[in-house]
Coordinates of N, CA and C in Angstrom, one line a residue:
Chain A
X726 N -20.6 -7.9 1.8 CA -19.1 -8.2 1.9 C -18.4 -8.5 2.9
X727 N -17.0 -9.3 2.4 CA -16.4 -10.3 3.4 C -15.2 -9.6 3.9
X728 N -14.7 -9.8 5.2 CA -14.2 -9.0 6.1 C -12.7 -10.1 7.1
X729 N -12.1 -9.3 6.8 CA -10.9 -10.4 8.0 C -10.3 -9.8 8.9
X730 N -10.7 -9.7 10.2 CA -9.7 -9.1 11.0 C -9.2 -9.4 12.1
X731 N -7.4 -9.3 11.8 CA -6.6 -9.2 12.7 C -6.4 -8.0 13.3
X732 N -6.8 -8.0 14.6 CA -6.8 -6.8 15.8 C -5.4 -6.9 16.8
X733 N -4.1 -8.2 16.3 CA -3.2 -8.1 16.8 C -2.4 -7.4 16.1
X734 N -1.7 -6.0 16.0 CA -0.4 -6.0 15.5 C 0.6 -6.9 15.0
X735 N 0.7 -6.6 16.5 CA 2.4 -6.8 17.0 C 2.0 -7.6 18.6
X736 N 2.6 -9.4 18.6 CA 2.9 -9.1 20.0 C 4.3 -10.1 19.6
X737 N 4.6 -10.1 21.0 CA 5.7 -10.4 21.9 C 6.1 -11.0 22.4
X738 N 6.9 -12.2 22.4 CA 6.5 -13.4 23.5 C 7.9 -13.9 24.2
X739 N 7.9 -14.5 25.0 CA 9.6 -14.8 25.5 C 9.8 -16.7 24.7
X740 N 10.6 -16.7 24.3 CA 10.7 -18.3 24.0 C 10.0 -19.4 25.1
X741 N 9.9 -20.0 24.2 CA 8.6 -21.2 24.9 C 7.1 -21.2 25.7
X742 N 7.2 -19.7 25.6 CA 5.8 -19.2 25.8 C 5.4 -20.0 24.5
X743 N 3.5 -19.8 25.0 CA 2.2 -20.0 23.9 C 1.9 -18.9 23.6
X744 N 1.8 -18.8 22.5 CA 0.8 -17.9 22.1 C -0.3 -18.1 21.0
X745 N -1.4 -17.0 21.0 CA -2.5 -17.0 20.6 C -2.8 -16.2 19.6
X746 N -3.1 -16.2 18.0 CA -3.2 -15.3 17.4 C -4.6 -15.1 16.9
X747 N -5.0 -14.1 16.8 CA -6.4 -14.1 16.9 C -7.4 -13.1 15.0
X748 N -8.0 -14.3 14.9 CA -8.9 -13.9 13.3 C -10.0 -14.0 13.4
X749 N -11.0 -12.7 13.3 CA -12.4 -12.5 12.8 C -12.8 -12.5 11.8
X750 N -13.8 -13.2 10.9 CA -13.8 -12.9 9.7 C -15.6 -12.8 9.6
X751 N -15.9 -12.5 7.8 CA -17.3 -12.1 7.9 C -17.2 -12.4 6.8
X752 N -18.7 -13.3 6.8 CA -18.9 -13.7 5.2 C -20.8 -13.9 5.2
X753 N -21.0 -13.9 4.1 CA -22.5 -14.1 4.0 C -22.6 -15.8 3.9
X754 N -21.9 -15.7 3.1 CA -21.4 -17.5 1.8 C -21.8 -18.4 3.4
X755 N -22.7 -19.7 3.6 CA -22.5 -20.4 3.8 C -21.5 -21.0 3.9
X756 N -20.9 -22.1 2.9 CA -19.6 -22.5 3.2 C -18.5 -21.0 2.1
X757 N -17.5 -21.9 3.1 CA -16.3 -20.9 2.6 C -15.3 -21.8 3.2
X758 N -14.1 -21.5 3.1 CA -12.7 -21.7 3.2 C -11.9 -20.2 4.0
X759 N -11.0 -20.7 5.0 CA -10.0 -19.8 5.8 C -8.6 -20.6 5.8
X760 N -8.1 -19.7 6.1 CA -6.5 -20.2 5.7 C -5.8 -19.5 6.6
X761 N -4.1 -19.7 6.9 CA -3.3 -19.2 7.7 C -2.3 -19.6 7.0
X762 N -0.9 -17.5 7.0 CA 0.4 -18.0 6.3 C 0.7 -17.5 6.7
X763 N 2.3 -18.0 6.6 CA 3.0 -17.6 7.6 C 3.7 -16.2 6.5
X764 N 4.4 -15.7 7.0 CA 5.1 -14.7 5.9 C 6.7 -14.2 6.9
X765 N 7.7 -15.1 6.7 CA 9.4 -15.0 7.3 C 9.9 -13.8 6.9
X766 N 10.7 -13.5 7.9 CA 11.6 -12.8 7.0 C 11.5 -12.6 6.0
X767 N 12.2 -13.6 4.8 CA 12.5 -13.6 3.4 C 11.3 -13.5 2.5
X768 N 10.3 -12.9 3.5 CA 9.6 -12.6 2.6 C 7.8 -13.5 2.0
X769 N 8.4 -14.6 1.5 CA 7.8 -15.4 0.9 C 6.8 -16.0 1.8
X770 N 4.9 -15.5 1.5 CA 4.4 -16.6 2.4 C 3.8 -18.1 2.2
X771 N 4.3 -19.0 3.2 CA 3.9 -20.2 3.2 C 2.4 -20.1 3.9
X772 N 2.1 -21.4 3.0 CA 0.2 -22.1 3.6 C 0.9 -22.6 4.7
X773 N -0.5 -22.6 5.7 CA -0.2 -23.8 7.6 C -1.8 -24.0 7.0
X774 N -2.3 -24.1 7.1 CA -3.6 -24.6 7.0 C -4.7 -23.6 6.1
X775 N -5.7 -24.8 5.5 CA -7.0 -25.0 5.0 C -7.6 -25.5 6.4
X776 N -9.6 -24.7 6.1 CA -10.6 -25.3 6.7 C -11.4 -25.2 6.6
X777 N -12.5 -26.0 6.1 CA -13.9 -25.5 5.6 C -14.4 -25.3 6.2
X778 N -15.9 -24.8 6.6 CA -16.7 -23.3 6.9 C -17.7 -25.1 7.6
X779 N -17.9 -26.0 6.8 CA -18.7 -27.1 7.3 C -17.9 -28.4 8.4
X780 N -16.2 -28.0 8.3 CA -15.9 -29.1 9.7 C -15.0 -28.0 10.9
X781 N -15.6 -28.2 12.1 CA -15.2 -27.3 13.1 C -14.7 -28.5 14.0
X782 N -13.9 -28.7 13.7 CA -12.7 -29.8 14.4 C -12.0 -29.1 14.6
X783 N -11.1 -28.8 14.9 CA -9.6 -28.1 15.5 C -8.5 -29.4 15.2
X784 N -7.4 -28.6 14.8 CA -6.5 -29.2 14.4 C -5.5 -28.6 15.0
X785 N -4.3 -29.4 15.2 CA -3.1 -29.8 15.6 C -2.0 -30.6 14.7
X786 N -0.7 -29.6 14.4 CA -0.2 -29.8 13.7 C 1.3 -30.1 14.4
X787 N 1.7 -30.6 15.2 CA 3.2 -30.5 15.8 C 2.1 -29.7 17.1
X788 N 3.3 -28.0 16.7 CA 3.0 -27.2 17.6 C 2.2 -26.1 17.6
X789 N 1.6 -26.1 16.3 CA 0.7 -25.9 16.5 C -0.7 -26.0 15.7
X790 N -1.4 -25.4 16.8 CA -3.0 -25.9 16.8 C -3.8 -24.7 16.4
X791 N -5.5 -24.7 15.9 CA -6.0 -24.0 15.3 C -7.6 -24.1 15.8
X792 N -8.2 -23.4 16.4 CA -9.2 -23.3 16.9 C -10.7 -22.5 15.8
X793 N -11.2 -23.2 15.5 CA -12.7 -22.9 14.9 C -13.7 -23.3 15.2
X794 N -14.1 -21.8 15.0 CA -16.1 -21.9 15.9 C -16.5 -20.8 15.2
X795 N -17.7 -21.5 14.4 CA -18.6 -20.4 13.4 C -19.2 -19.7 14.2
X796 N -20.0 -20.1 16.0 CA -20.4 -19.3 16.6 C -20.1 -17.6 16.4
X797 N -18.6 -18.1 16.6 CA -18.0 -16.3 16.9 C -17.0 -15.8 15.8
X798 N -17.3 -16.7 14.7 CA -16.7 -16.3 12.8 C -15.0 -16.5 14.0
X799 N -14.8 -16.6 14.6 CA -13.1 -16.6 15.1 C -12.5 -18.0 14.2
X800 N -11.1 -18.0 14.0 CA -10.4 -19.0 13.7 C -8.8 -18.5 14.6
X801 N -8.6 -19.6 15.2 CA -7.7 -18.1 16.1 C -6.2 -19.8 16.0
X802 N -5.3 -18.5 16.4 CA -4.2 -20.2 15.9 C -3.3 -19.7 16.8
X803 N -2.9 -21.2 18.1 CA -2.0 -21.2 18.9 C -0.6 -21.6 18.3
X804 N 0.7 -21.3 19.1 CA 1.2 -22.0 18.5 C 2.3 -22.2 20.7
X805 N 2.3 -23.0 20.8 CA 3.2 -23.7 21.6 C 4.5 -23.9 21.7
X806 N 4.8 -23.5 23.3 CA 6.9 -23.6 23.5 C 6.4 -22.9 22.2
X807 N 7.0 -21.6 21.9 CA 7.1 -20.8 20.6 C 8.4 -21.0 20.7
X808 N 9.2 -20.7 19.5 CA 10.4 -20.7 19.4 C 11.0 -19.0 18.9
X809 N 12.1 -19.2 18.1 CA 12.5 -18.4 17.7 C 12.1 -17.9 16.2
X810 N 12.3 -19.2 15.6 CA 11.4 -19.5 14.1 C 10.6 -19.6 14.1
X811 N 9.4 -19.5 14.5 CA 8.4 -19.0 14.8 C 7.8 -17.5 14.6
X812 N 9.5 -16.8 14.8 CA 8.8 -15.0 14.6 C 8.8 -15.0 13.2
X813 N 7.7 -13.8 12.4 CA 7.0 -13.8 11.1 C 5.9 -12.6 11.6
X814 N 5.5 -12.3 10.4 CA 4.0 -12.0 10.2 C 2.7 -13.4 9.5
X815 N 1.8 -13.1 10.8 CA 0.9 -14.2 10.2 C -0.2 -13.7 9.6
X816 N -0.7 -14.5 8.9 CA -1.9 -13.5 8.1 C -3.2 -14.8 8.1
X817 N -4.1 -14.5 8.7 CA -5.4 -14.8 7.7 C -6.2 -14.9 6.8
X818 N -6.1 -15.6 6.2 CA -7.3 -15.3 5.3 C -8.7 -16.1 5.2
X819 N -9.5 -15.5 3.9 CA -11.1 -15.6 3.5 C -11.0 -16.6 2.3
X820 N -11.7 -17.1 2.0 CA -12.7 -17.2 0.9 C -14.0 -17.6 0.4
X821 N -14.6 -17.4 0.5 CA -16.3 -17.6 -0.2 C -16.2 -18.1 -1.2
X822 N -17.5 -18.5 -1.6 CA -17.7 -19.9 -2.9 C -19.2 -19.2 -3.6
X823 N -19.0 -18.0 -2.9 CA -20.2 -17.0 -5.1 C -19.7 -17.2 -5.8
X824 N -19.4 -17.6 -6.5 CA -19.0 -16.7 -7.7 C -17.8 -15.8 -7.7
X825 N -16.3 -16.0 -6.7 CA -15.6 -15.1 -6.9 C -14.4 -16.2 -6.7
X826 N -13.0 -15.3 -7.0 CA -12.1 -15.8 -7.3 C -11.5 -15.4 -6.0
X827 N -11.5 -14.5 -5.6 CA -10.7 -13.6 -5.0 C -10.6 -14.1 -3.2
X828 N -9.7 -14.0 -2.5 CA -8.6 -14.4 -1.5 C -9.2 -12.9 -0.5
X829 N -9.6 -13.2 0.8 CA -9.6 -11.5 1.6 C -8.7 -11.9 2.4
X830 N -7.6 -11.3 3.3 CA -6.2 -11.0 4.0 C -7.0 -10.2 4.9
X831 N -6.1 -10.7 6.2 CA -6.3 -9.6 7.3 C -5.1 -9.1 7.1
X832 N -5.4 -7.8 7.4 CA -3.5 -7.1 8.0 C -2.2 -7.5 8.8
X833 N -2.6 -9.1 9.4 CA -1.1 -9.7 9.9 C -0.8 -9.4 10.8
X834 N -0.2 -10.4 11.8 CA -0.1 -10.1 13.3 C 1.4 -10.7 13.2
X835 N 2.4 -9.7 13.1 CA 3.6 -9.8 13.7 C 4.1 -10.3 15.2
X836 N 4.8 -11.6 15.0 CA 4.8 -12.6 16.0 C 6.2 -12.0 16.1
X837 N 7.1 -11.9 17.3 CA 8.2 -11.8 18.0 C 8.6 -12.5 18.8
X838 N 9.6 -13.7 18.8 CA 9.3 -14.3 19.6 C 10.8 -14.2 20.0
X839 N 11.0 -13.8 21.8 CA 12.9 -13.2 22.3 C 13.2 -14.2 22.6
X840 N 14.7 -14.9 22.4 CA 15.4 -15.6 22.7 C 15.5 -15.6 24.8
Chain B
X64 N 5.7 -32.0 -8.7 CA 5.2 -31.4 -7.8 C 4.7 -29.7 -8.1
X65 N 3.8 -28.7 -7.8 CA 3.8 -27.5 -8.4 C 4.4 -27.1 -7.9
X66 N 5.3 -25.9 -8.6 CA 6.3 -24.4 -8.3 C 6.0 -23.3 -8.8
X67 N 6.8 -22.3 -8.6 CA 6.1 -21.4 -8.8 C 7.5 -20.3 -8.7
X68 N 7.6 -19.1 -10.0 CA 9.0 -18.7 -10.0 C 8.4 -17.4 -10.2
X69 N 9.5 -16.7 -9.3 CA 9.1 -14.9 -9.9 C 10.6 -14.3 -10.6
X70 N 10.4 -13.3 -11.0 CA 12.0 -12.7 -11.2 C 11.3 -11.1 -11.9
X71 N 12.6 -10.3 -11.5 CA 14.0 -10.6 -11.0 C 13.1 -10.9 -9.2
X72 N 14.5 -11.3 -8.3 CA 14.0 -10.9 -7.2 C 14.1 -9.9 -6.2
X73 N 14.8 -8.3 -7.2 CA 14.7 -7.5 -6.5 C 15.0 -6.4 -8.1
X74 N 14.7 -5.2 -7.5 CA 14.7 -4.4 -8.7 C 14.9 -2.9 -8.2
X75 N 15.3 -2.1 -8.6 CA 15.3 -0.8 -8.6 C 15.3 -0.1 -9.3
X76 N 14.4 1.0 -10.2 CA 14.5 1.7 -11.3 C 13.9 2.5 -11.0
X77 N 14.3 3.5 -12.0 CA 13.4 5.0 -10.9 C 12.4 5.3 -11.9
X78 N 11.8 6.7 -11.2 CA 10.0 7.1 -11.5 C 10.6 7.7 -13.3
X79 N 9.0 7.2 -13.5 CA 8.9 7.1 -15.0 C 9.3 5.6 -16.0
X80 N 10.4 5.2 -15.8 CA 10.5 4.0 -16.2 C 9.8 2.3 -16.0
X81 N 9.6 2.2 -17.6 CA 8.8 1.2 -17.6 C 9.1 -0.5 -16.1
X82 N 8.4 -1.4 -16.0 CA 8.6 -2.3 -15.0 C 7.3 -3.4 -15.9
X83 N 8.6 -5.1 -16.0 CA 7.6 -5.9 -15.9 C 8.3 -7.0 -15.3
X84 N 7.7 -7.8 -14.7 CA 8.1 -8.5 -13.8 C 6.9 -10.1 -14.1
X85 N 7.6 -10.9 -13.7 CA 7.1 -12.2 -15.0 C 6.7 -13.2 -13.7
X86 N 6.0 -13.7 -13.4 CA 5.8 -15.6 -12.8 C 4.8 -16.4 -13.6
X87 N 5.4 -17.1 -13.5 CA 5.6 -18.5 -14.1 C 5.2 -20.0 -13.2
X88 N 4.0 -20.6 -13.1 CA 3.9 -21.9 -13.0 C 3.9 -23.3 -13.3
X89 N 4.8 -24.1 -12.8 CA 4.8 -25.2 -13.3 C 4.1 -26.4 -12.5
X90 N 4.0 -27.4 -13.4 CA 3.5 -28.6 -12.9 C 1.5 -28.3 -12.5
X91 N 1.1 -27.5 -13.0 CA -0.6 -27.4 -13.3 C -1.4 -26.7 -14.0
X92 N -2.3 -27.2 -14.8 CA -2.9 -26.9 -15.4 C -3.5 -25.9 -15.7
X93 N -4.1 -25.0 -15.8 CA -5.6 -23.7 -15.8 C -5.7 -23.5 -14.7
X94 N -4.1 -22.6 -13.9 CA -4.1 -21.8 -12.6 C -4.7 -21.1 -12.7
X95 N -5.3 -20.6 -11.7 CA -6.1 -19.2 -11.0 C -5.0 -18.0 -11.4
X96 N -4.5 -17.6 -11.3 CA -3.4 -16.9 -11.3 C -3.5 -15.5 -10.6
X97 N -2.4 -14.6 -10.0 CA -2.6 -13.8 -8.4 C -1.5 -12.4 -9.1
X98 N -1.4 -11.6 -8.9 CA -1.0 -10.2 -8.0 C -1.5 -9.5 -7.1
X99 N -0.4 -10.0 -6.2 CA -0.9 -9.2 -4.5 C 0.7 -7.9 -4.9
X100 N 0.6 -6.4 -4.2 CA 1.5 -5.9 -4.0 C 1.1 -5.8 -2.2
X101 N 2.5 -5.7 -2.0 CA 2.8 -5.4 -0.1 C 3.8 -4.6 0.0
X102 N 2.9 -3.2 1.0 CA 4.3 -2.0 1.2 C 4.5 -2.2 2.8
X103 N 5.4 -1.1 2.5 CA 6.6 -2.3 3.7 C 5.5 -1.2 4.7
X104 N 5.3 -3.2 5.6 CA 4.7 -3.5 7.3 C 3.7 -3.2 7.0
X105 N 3.0 -3.6 5.5 CA 1.5 -3.6 5.7 C 1.1 -4.6 5.1
X106 N -0.1 -4.9 5.0 CA -1.2 -5.8 4.0 C -0.8 -6.1 2.8
X107 N -1.7 -7.1 2.2 CA -1.9 -7.6 1.3 C -2.3 -6.7 0.4
X108 N -2.2 -6.1 -0.6 CA -2.8 -5.8 -1.8 C -3.2 -6.8 -3.2
X109 N -4.7 -7.4 -3.4 CA -4.8 -8.0 -4.5 C -4.6 -6.6 -5.9
X110 N -3.7 -6.7 -6.9 CA -3.9 -5.8 -7.9 C -5.0 -6.5 -8.5
X111 N -4.5 -7.7 -9.4 CA -5.2 -8.3 -10.6 C -4.4 -9.6 -10.3
X112 N -6.5 -10.2 -10.8 CA -6.1 -12.5 -10.7 C -6.9 -12.4 -12.1
X113 N -6.5 -13.5 -12.4 CA -6.6 -14.0 -13.9 C -7.4 -15.7 -14.0
X114 N -8.7 -15.8 -14.2 CA -8.5 -17.2 -14.3 C -8.7 -18.3 -14.9
X115 N -8.0 -17.0 -16.5 CA -7.8 -18.2 -18.0 C -6.5 -17.0 -18.7
X116 N -6.1 -17.7 -19.5 CA -5.5 -16.7 -20.7 C -6.0 -15.4 -21.1
X117 N -5.8 -14.7 -20.9 CA -6.4 -13.7 -21.6 C -7.1 -12.3 -21.0
X118 N -8.0 -13.6 -19.4 CA -8.6 -13.1 -18.6 C -8.0 -12.1 -17.5
X119 N -8.0 -10.6 -18.0 CA -7.6 -10.1 -16.5 C -8.7 -9.7 -15.7
X120 N -8.8 -10.0 -14.1 CA -10.0 -8.8 -13.3 C -8.7 -7.9 -12.6
X121 N -9.2 -6.4 -12.6 CA -8.5 -5.7 -12.0 C -9.2 -5.1 -10.8
X122 N -8.4 -5.0 -10.1 CA -9.5 -4.7 -8.5 C -8.4 -3.3 -7.7
X123 N -7.5 -2.6 -8.1 CA -6.8 -1.5 -8.5 C -6.7 -0.8 -9.5
X124 N -7.3 0.4 -10.1 CA -7.0 1.2 -11.2 C -6.1 1.9 -10.4
X125 N -5.0 2.3 -11.3 CA -3.8 2.6 -11.2 C -2.7 2.1 -12.3
X126 N -1.7 3.3 -12.8 CA -0.9 3.0 -14.0 C 0.0 1.5 -13.9
X127 N -0.5 0.5 -13.2 CA -0.2 -1.3 -13.4 C -1.4 -1.9 -14.3
X128 N -0.8 -2.6 -15.0 CA -1.7 -3.9 -15.6 C -0.9 -4.9 -16.1
X129 N -1.4 -5.7 -17.0 CA -0.7 -7.2 -16.4 C -1.8 -7.9 -17.3
X130 N -0.9 -8.7 -17.8 CA -1.3 -10.0 -19.2 C -0.8 -11.5 -18.8
X131 N -1.8 -12.3 -19.4 CA -1.2 -13.5 -19.3 C -1.5 -14.0 -20.9
X132 N -0.5 -14.1 -21.4 CA 0.2 -14.8 -22.6 C 0.1 -16.0 -23.0
X133 N 0.1 -16.6 -21.9 CA 0.6 -18.1 -21.4 C -0.5 -18.9 -20.2
X134 N -0.9 -20.6 -20.7 CA -1.6 -20.6 -19.6 C -0.9 -20.3 -17.7
X135 N 0.4 -20.6 -18.0 CA 0.8 -20.5 -17.2 C 2.0 -19.4 -16.7
X136 N 1.8 -18.2 -17.0 CA 2.9 -17.3 -17.0 C 1.3 -16.3 -17.2
X137 N 2.0 -15.0 -15.8 CA 1.5 -14.2 -15.6 C 2.3 -12.3 -15.5
X138 N 2.3 -11.9 -16.6 CA 2.8 -10.6 -16.0 C 2.5 -9.4 -15.8
X139 N 3.0 -9.2 -14.8 CA 2.9 -7.2 -14.4 C 3.9 -6.1 -14.7
X140 N 2.7 -5.5 -15.4 CA 3.9 -4.0 -16.3 C 3.6 -3.3 -15.9
X141 N 4.1 -2.3 -16.5 CA 3.9 -0.5 -16.0 C 4.7 0.1 -17.5
X142 N 4.2 1.0 -17.6 CA 4.8 2.5 -18.5 C 5.2 3.3 -18.2
X143 N 4.9 3.7 -16.9 CA 6.0 4.5 -15.8 C 5.4 4.6 -15.1
X144 N 6.8 4.1 -13.7 CA 6.7 4.2 -12.4 C 6.4 5.2 -11.8
X145 N 5.8 5.5 -11.1 CA 5.4 5.9 -9.6 C 6.7 5.7 -8.6
X146 N 6.5 6.7 -7.5 CA 7.1 6.1 -6.5 C 6.7 5.8 -5.9
X147 N 5.4 5.9 -5.9 CA 4.2 5.1 -4.4 C 4.2 3.3 -5.3
X148 N 5.1 3.2 -6.5 CA 5.0 2.0 -6.8 C 6.0 1.0 -6.2
X149 N 6.7 1.4 -5.6 CA 7.9 0.6 -4.3 C 7.1 -0.3 -3.8
X150 N 7.7 -1.7 -3.4 CA 6.7 -2.5 -2.3 C 7.1 -4.0 -2.9
X151 N 6.6 -4.7 -2.3 CA 7.0 -6.2 -2.6 C 5.9 -6.7 -3.2
X152 N 5.9 -7.5 -4.5 CA 5.8 -8.1 -5.5 C 5.0 -9.5 -4.8
X153 N 4.1 -9.7 -5.0 CA 3.9 -11.2 -5.1 C 2.8 -11.7 -5.9
X154 N 3.6 -13.0 -7.1 CA 2.0 -13.8 -7.4 C 2.1 -15.0 -6.6
X155 N 1.2 -15.1 -7.0 CA 0.2 -16.3 -6.3 C -0.6 -17.3 -7.0
X156 N -1.1 -18.9 -7.0 CA -2.1 -19.2 -8.0 C -3.0 -20.4 -7.3
X157 N -3.6 -20.3 -7.4 CA -4.3 -21.7 -7.0 C -5.3 -22.4 -8.0
X158 N -6.1 -23.1 -7.8 CA -6.5 -24.6 -8.2 C -8.1 -24.7 -8.1
X159 N -8.6 -24.8 -9.1 CA -9.9 -25.0 -8.7 C -11.2 -23.3 -8.9
X160 N -12.2 -23.6 -7.8 CA -12.5 -22.1 -8.2 C -13.3 -22.1 -6.8
X161 N -13.8 -23.1 -6.1 CA -13.6 -23.2 -4.6 C -12.8 -23.3 -3.9
X162 N -12.1 -24.6 -3.0 CA -12.1 -25.3 -2.6 C -10.5 -25.3 -2.0
X163 N -9.4 -24.0 -3.2 CA -8.1 -25.0 -2.8 C -7.3 -23.7 -2.5
X164 N -6.5 -23.4 -1.2 CA -5.6 -22.5 -1.3 C -4.9 -22.1 -2.2
X165 N -4.2 -20.5 -1.8 CA -3.2 -20.2 -2.6 C -1.7 -21.0 -2.5
X166 N -0.5 -20.4 -3.0 CA 0.7 -21.0 -3.1 C 1.1 -19.3 -3.6
X167 N 2.3 -19.5 -2.8 CA 3.0 -17.9 -3.5 C 4.2 -18.1 -4.0
X168 N 4.8 -17.3 -4.5 CA 5.8 -17.1 -5.4 C 7.2 -16.7 -4.3
X169 N 8.3 -15.8 -4.9 CA 9.3 -15.6 -3.5 C 9.0 -14.4 -3.9
X170 N 8.4 -13.6 -4.3 CA 8.1 -12.3 -4.7 C 9.4 -11.4 -4.8
X171 N 8.9 -10.3 -5.9 CA 10.0 -9.2 -5.8 C 9.9 -8.2 -5.3
X172 N 10.8 -7.5 -5.0 CA 11.2 -6.0 -4.0 C 11.4 -4.9 -4.6
X173 N 10.7 -4.5 -5.4 CA 10.8 -3.3 -6.2 C 10.7 -1.8 -5.1
X174 N 12.0 -1.3 -5.7 CA 12.3 0.6 -5.1 C 12.2 1.3 -6.9
X175 N 11.7 2.0 -6.4 CA 11.4 2.9 -7.0 C 11.9 4.7 -6.9
X176 N 12.8 4.8 -7.6 CA 13.7 6.3 -6.5 C 13.9 7.3 -7.8

């Protein structure tokens, strides 16, 4: 069975602080894909990043960075120097490759960045 | 570039009334299409997905149904709405089987009164 766990339900930080959102996944597939999405108050989910299971390089995009560790089945997301506009719900998702079209989403982490 | 449309944006319907939500995708062919529901403050629940015209897979048995009459059109329906059908409905599409991320529409906020 596939599963994504986002243990942090809600996080509050003060603007300019760094914050890390945790994501732990379970899958038996040897090849799989991991994703992060942002859901601002408007509701639409915005795709942030895709990571393939065979590529463990960490990625940085501006203030965003992602740390993928297969050894601990984690795909954590760090926002550096957070801003109020980062306030949103963030979802981690997993897609296996064993004949499935389904994406498994975590329950999301609500991030509140206070001015 | 690809675009996904959903309508209506908001809907208030009485219990027992029918429902029809529409989703269309532009700029791609034979997309995989998905309907999700998100209850207030909760995660995403996959309702249906479709990998081709007329091919619908249901994930949750309930009074909702889905149809895909055209390649890039996905419709969510109900004959009689329940209070528990209230929520935020999101349509999404993806390309291919294994390698691609999903892209989501703007969503429909449904309130059943």
